[in-house]
Amino acid sequence: MSTSLHPLLLLSDSALPLGSFAFSSSLESFLAHASHGSNPHLQSHQRAPARELVSTFLAYSLLSVSTTVLPFVTAAYNSPDKAAELDDELDASTLCPVAKRASVSQGRALVGVWEKSLVALCPSIELQACVKAYKAAFRKPGEAQGHLPVAWGLICRAAGLGLADVQYIFVLNHAKAVLSAAVRLGAIGPYESQKILAGEETRRLLMEAVERGGRLGTEEVGQTVPAVDLWQGRHELLYSRVFNS
């Protein structure tokens, strides 16, 4: 059995206390606009069943994640000593304030979980020092905010995981979070959520996301689904909402 299996399972656990349950990655806004929007493109969604809406959004969201943040996971994994610089770069490239807050909230929570509970997974003094330096940069204006993709890449490197596993679990966790939000919004049921997650289409989307994002450098990131930023940004304008994003 691989020695990396134990930390891999720990970091892929949905119960990891990152506060992810508070965020829908703009799914809530997407569903609201799909149901009530007057845009001709959205009107085609009004007659679609909830499962189709959720599946459509998941495809959009994974495409967006692969070209906006996954390259930063890879970069932080490959260059743990440059985590603060990468974090600052990611902060500058993330235009939507709602998305920024969600990323920072979960990223700082992950660093806190590592420091309080998981640091024993790291045998390397050098990598432990990289995580400490990254956290220290949170307190220095303009250096680092604590974005989730950078924190994920850095901490998974410290935990001894392989890069391919780190990338795949990152996008898988994103898909799980979106589907979990869909269940809590009442769009689909828990069995339907698992069916979508286990389906061949979702597996294909996950592999394509890893392949696409894995070959991009941080200087090449860009939003390939601009509507995701619009849905995210308009979330705060919803009359009523369950999630913070």
C-alpha angles and dihedrals in degrees: 000000000000116000089223093060095085097052089040092058092044094053094044093052113120088214092065102126100242097125091243089144089073094063132066098185087239094305091122091054092045093054092046093051093043090055099044107019123118094206110120090227091055093044089071087061095052092078094042120106117250093251091057091049092051092047091049092050092047090056091050092046096049091049090051094047092050094058102033109040112004092078088060091054088055094044094049090049092050096041108031092164090062097052095117092051091048090048091054090049091050091048090054093049095049105087101179114082092205091056090047093054093048092049095047094046093054095038094054090045090054092051089050092051090049093050095046102035117007108039090102087071090071117079093177118094089195094056092045087054090051091055091047091049090049092052091046088056089064088073094052114083113242097009109090138343100192104253117191099235093054093042090048095051093046097046094044088053089051090049091056099247123152118251095242091054092046093053095044096047090049093057092038091054089050091053091047091051092051093049092045089054090049090055093050090048089054093240093123137003127249093258091050089050092055091045091055092045093050094044125113092239093058092046089053092049091050094050092047091050092053093046094047097044094039093065096049124093121216089255089061100052119125142152107266093179105047091179089069090065090047093051090045093049094047093051092093090055094061114117090231130005140181100200137053092233 
